[in-house]
């Protein structure tokens, strides 16, 4: 009986230690050192192959209400919000991939259970209504694909974050814009924040304050070894980076 208790305690300590380590989120997938296009299925696969904790991707809504994955508001010169999905198929990534729909992207990410899918809802340039509609369609798409346990949301638009949370109270939603205090994020019942590294540098107590409120902390986009070490020392929960390979090597030292 005593041995069983000791083993259980050791297991708990081990898992506590693992969960306390800063985790890696590949920014737009693993692309910089793999030659895969950003936000492509290839960059997602590369991130999954590296077994990083999460892979971030960006989502826009087309003119005909199709959710697609791409960072910029245009896909190789074609404005996404002003175009139909079919019109976007006129261009392809350098590796021959077409622009992925959210459902295609989620399907590719659901073939494994290690790497979380960090879903960034981009803010519409057309209207607030389009941003909120994209939020509604995003929740519906993730539910349709039965991907709720694999997806966490991030967004710059505060109202979009609140909308996502209202549509699914269990959804993990993190705010990006950097202009809300720990107390404001807690009051909104969001899951945490994903702030630019300069925001945390200008507010050096915020990481501890967020953690004290049981809110998750993520920082973007951290690519230098110096900044990686800084935020690891601060025990931030996640670091979003274009250099997941470098960050992994630092964490494994």
CSV table of C-alpha atoms in Angstrom, one decimal, residues 57-241:
chain,number,residue,atom,x,y,z
A,57,UNK,CA,-3.5,29.2,-38.1
A,58,UNK,CA,-5.5,32.2,-39.4
A,59,UNK,CA,-9.1,32.2,-40.6
A,60,UNK,CA,-11.0,34.6,-42.9
A,61,UNK,CA,-14.5,34.5,-44.3
A,62,UNK,CA,-15.0,34.7,-48.0
A,63,UNK,CA,-17.7,36.7,-49.8
A,64,UNK,CA,-19.8,33.6,-50.0
A,65,UNK,CA,-19.4,32.7,-46.4
A,66,UNK,CA,-16.7,30.0,-46.7
A,67,UNK,CA,-14.1,29.9,-43.9
A,68,UNK,CA,-10.6,29.6,-45.3
A,69,UNK,CA,-7.1,29.5,-43.8
A,70,UNK,CA,-4.6,32.2,-44.7
A,71,UNK,CA,-2.8,34.9,-42.8
A,72,UNK,CA,-3.1,37.9,-45.1
A,73,UNK,CA,-6.4,39.4,-46.2
A,74,UNK,CA,-5.4,38.5,-49.8
A,75,UNK,CA,-4.4,35.1,-51.2
A,76,UNK,CA,-1.6,35.9,-53.6
A,77,UNK,CA,-3.3,39.1,-54.7
A,78,UNK,CA,-6.9,37.9,-54.5
A,79,UNK,CA,-8.8,39.8,-51.8
A,80,UNK,CA,-10.5,37.0,-49.7
A,81,UNK,CA,-13.4,39.0,-48.3
A,82,UNK,CA,-14.3,40.4,-51.7
A,83,UNK,CA,-14.1,37.0,-53.5
A,84,UNK,CA,-15.9,33.7,-53.5
A,85,UNK,CA,-14.2,30.5,-52.6
A,86,UNK,CA,-14.2,29.4,-56.2
A,87,UNK,CA,-12.5,32.6,-57.2
A,88,UNK,CA,-9.7,31.9,-54.7
A,89,UNK,CA,-9.0,28.6,-56.4
A,90,UNK,CA,-7.4,30.6,-59.3
A,91,UNK,CA,-4.2,30.7,-57.2
A,92,UNK,CA,-2.2,28.1,-55.4
A,93,UNK,CA,0.6,27.9,-52.8
A,94,UNK,CA,4.1,27.4,-54.2
A,95,UNK,CA,3.8,23.7,-53.3
A,96,UNK,CA,0.7,23.3,-55.4
A,97,UNK,CA,-1.8,23.4,-52.5
A,98,UNK,CA,-5.0,25.3,-52.9
A,99,UNK,CA,-6.2,27.6,-50.0
A,100,UNK,CA,-7.5,25.2,-47.3
A,101,UNK,CA,-11.0,25.5,-46.0
A,102,UNK,CA,-11.4,25.4,-42.3
A,103,UNK,CA,-13.0,22.0,-42.5
A,104,UNK,CA,-10.1,20.6,-44.6
A,105,UNK,CA,-7.6,22.1,-42.2
A,106,UNK,CA,-9.4,20.7,-39.1
A,107,UNK,CA,-9.7,17.3,-40.8
A,108,UNK,CA,-6.0,17.2,-41.4
A,109,UNK,CA,-5.3,18.2,-37.8
A,110,UNK,CA,-7.7,15.6,-36.3
A,111,UNK,CA,-5.6,12.7,-37.5
A,112,UNK,CA,-3.5,13.0,-34.3
A,113,UNK,CA,-4.0,13.8,-30.6
A,114,UNK,CA,-0.7,15.6,-29.7
A,115,UNK,CA,-0.7,19.0,-31.4
A,116,UNK,CA,-3.6,21.5,-30.5
A,117,UNK,CA,-5.1,23.6,-33.3
A,118,UNK,CA,-4.8,27.3,-32.4
A,119,UNK,CA,-7.6,28.9,-34.4
A,120,UNK,CA,-7.1,32.7,-35.0
A,121,UNK,CA,-10.2,34.4,-36.1
A,122,UNK,CA,-9.1,37.3,-38.2
A,123,UNK,CA,-10.9,40.7,-37.9
A,124,UNK,CA,-13.0,41.6,-41.0
A,125,UNK,CA,-12.1,44.7,-42.9
A,126,UNK,CA,-15.7,44.9,-44.2
A,127,UNK,CA,-17.6,45.2,-41.0
A,128,UNK,CA,-18.0,44.2,-37.4
A,129,UNK,CA,-21.0,42.1,-38.5
A,130,UNK,CA,-18.8,40.0,-40.8
A,131,UNK,CA,-16.4,39.4,-37.9
A,132,UNK,CA,-19.2,38.2,-35.7
A,133,UNK,CA,-20.7,36.1,-38.4
A,134,UNK,CA,-17.2,34.5,-38.9
A,135,UNK,CA,-17.2,33.7,-35.2
A,136,UNK,CA,-20.6,32.0,-35.4
A,137,UNK,CA,-19.6,29.9,-38.4
A,138,UNK,CA,-16.3,29.0,-36.7
A,139,UNK,CA,-18.0,27.6,-33.7
A,140,UNK,CA,-20.4,25.7,-36.0
A,141,UNK,CA,-17.6,24.3,-38.1
A,142,UNK,CA,-15.5,23.1,-35.1
A,143,UNK,CA,-18.6,21.4,-33.7
A,144,UNK,CA,-19.4,19.8,-37.1
A,145,UNK,CA,-15.9,18.4,-37.3
A,146,UNK,CA,-16.1,17.2,-33.6
A,147,UNK,CA,-12.9,19.1,-33.0
A,148,UNK,CA,-13.9,21.0,-29.8
A,149,UNK,CA,-11.2,19.2,-27.7
A,150,UNK,CA,-8.4,20.0,-30.1
A,151,UNK,CA,-9.2,23.6,-30.9
A,152,UNK,CA,-8.4,26.8,-28.9
A,153,UNK,CA,-9.4,30.2,-30.2
A,154,UNK,CA,-7.5,33.5,-30.4
A,155,UNK,CA,-8.7,36.8,-31.8
A,156,UNK,CA,-7.7,40.5,-31.8
A,157,UNK,CA,-11.4,41.6,-31.8
A,158,UNK,CA,-12.7,41.8,-28.2
A,159,UNK,CA,-16.3,41.4,-29.3
A,160,UNK,CA,-15.4,38.3,-31.4
A,161,UNK,CA,-13.8,36.8,-28.3
A,162,UNK,CA,-17.0,37.4,-26.3
A,163,UNK,CA,-19.1,36.0,-29.1
A,164,UNK,CA,-17.0,32.8,-29.4
A,165,UNK,CA,-17.3,32.3,-25.6
A,166,UNK,CA,-21.1,33.0,-25.6
A,167,UNK,CA,-21.7,30.5,-28.3
A,168,UNK,CA,-19.7,27.8,-26.5
A,169,UNK,CA,-19.0,28.4,-22.8
A,170,UNK,CA,-16.6,25.5,-22.7
A,171,UNK,CA,-14.5,26.9,-25.6
A,172,UNK,CA,-11.0,28.1,-24.7
A,173,UNK,CA,-10.8,31.7,-26.0
A,174,UNK,CA,-7.7,34.0,-25.6
A,175,UNK,CA,-7.5,37.7,-26.4
A,176,UNK,CA,-4.7,39.0,-28.7
A,177,UNK,CA,-4.8,42.7,-28.8
A,178,UNK,CA,-2.9,43.5,-25.6
A,179,UNK,CA,-5.1,46.3,-24.3
A,180,UNK,CA,-7.0,44.5,-21.6
A,181,UNK,CA,-5.7,44.1,-18.0
A,182,UNK,CA,-5.7,40.8,-16.1
A,183,UNK,CA,-8.8,41.9,-14.2
A,184,UNK,CA,-10.7,42.8,-17.4
A,185,UNK,CA,-9.9,39.5,-19.0
A,186,UNK,CA,-11.0,37.6,-15.9
A,187,UNK,CA,-14.2,39.6,-15.7
A,188,UNK,CA,-15.0,38.7,-19.3
A,189,UNK,CA,-14.6,35.0,-18.4
A,190,UNK,CA,-12.1,34.4,-21.2
A,191,UNK,CA,-9.5,31.7,-20.8
A,192,UNK,CA,-6.4,33.9,-21.0
A,193,UNK,CA,-4.3,36.1,-23.3
A,194,UNK,CA,-1.9,35.8,-26.2
A,195,UNK,CA,-0.1,39.1,-26.2
A,196,UNK,CA,2.8,40.5,-28.2
A,197,UNK,CA,6.1,40.3,-26.4
A,198,UNK,CA,6.4,44.0,-26.1
A,199,UNK,CA,3.1,44.2,-24.2
A,200,UNK,CA,4.6,41.9,-21.5
A,201,UNK,CA,7.9,43.8,-21.5
A,202,UNK,CA,6.0,47.0,-20.9
A,203,UNK,CA,3.9,45.4,-18.2
A,204,UNK,CA,6.4,43.1,-16.4
A,205,UNK,CA,4.0,42.0,-13.6
A,206,UNK,CA,1.2,40.9,-15.9
A,207,UNK,CA,2.3,37.3,-16.4
A,208,UNK,CA,2.2,36.7,-12.7
A,209,UNK,CA,-1.1,38.6,-12.4
A,210,UNK,CA,-2.7,36.6,-15.1
A,211,UNK,CA,-1.4,33.3,-13.5
A,212,UNK,CA,-2.7,34.4,-10.1
A,213,UNK,CA,-6.2,34.7,-11.7
A,214,UNK,CA,-5.8,31.2,-13.2
A,215,UNK,CA,-5.6,32.6,-16.7
A,216,UNK,CA,-3.4,31.2,-19.4
A,217,UNK,CA,-0.5,33.2,-20.8
A,218,UNK,CA,0.9,33.1,-24.4
A,219,UNK,CA,3.3,35.4,-26.1
A,220,UNK,CA,3.8,36.1,-29.8
A,221,UNK,CA,5.9,36.1,-32.0
A,222,UNK,CA,9.1,35.2,-30.2
A,223,UNK,CA,12.0,34.3,-32.5
A,224,UNK,CA,15.2,35.3,-30.7
A,225,UNK,CA,16.9,33.0,-28.3
A,226,UNK,CA,17.2,35.9,-25.9
A,227,UNK,CA,13.5,36.5,-25.8
A,228,UNK,CA,12.7,32.8,-25.6
A,229,UNK,CA,14.9,32.5,-22.5
A,230,UNK,CA,13.3,35.6,-21.0
A,231,UNK,CA,9.8,34.2,-21.2
A,232,UNK,CA,10.8,30.7,-20.2
A,233,UNK,CA,12.3,32.3,-17.1
A,234,UNK,CA,9.0,34.1,-16.5
A,235,UNK,CA,7.3,30.6,-16.7
A,236,UNK,CA,4.9,31.8,-19.4
A,237,UNK,CA,2.5,29.0,-20.4
A,238,UNK,CA,3.1,29.1,-24.2
A,239,UNK,CA,5.5,30.7,-26.6
A,240,UNK,CA,4.3,31.2,-30.2
A,241,UNK,CA,7.2,31.2,-32.6
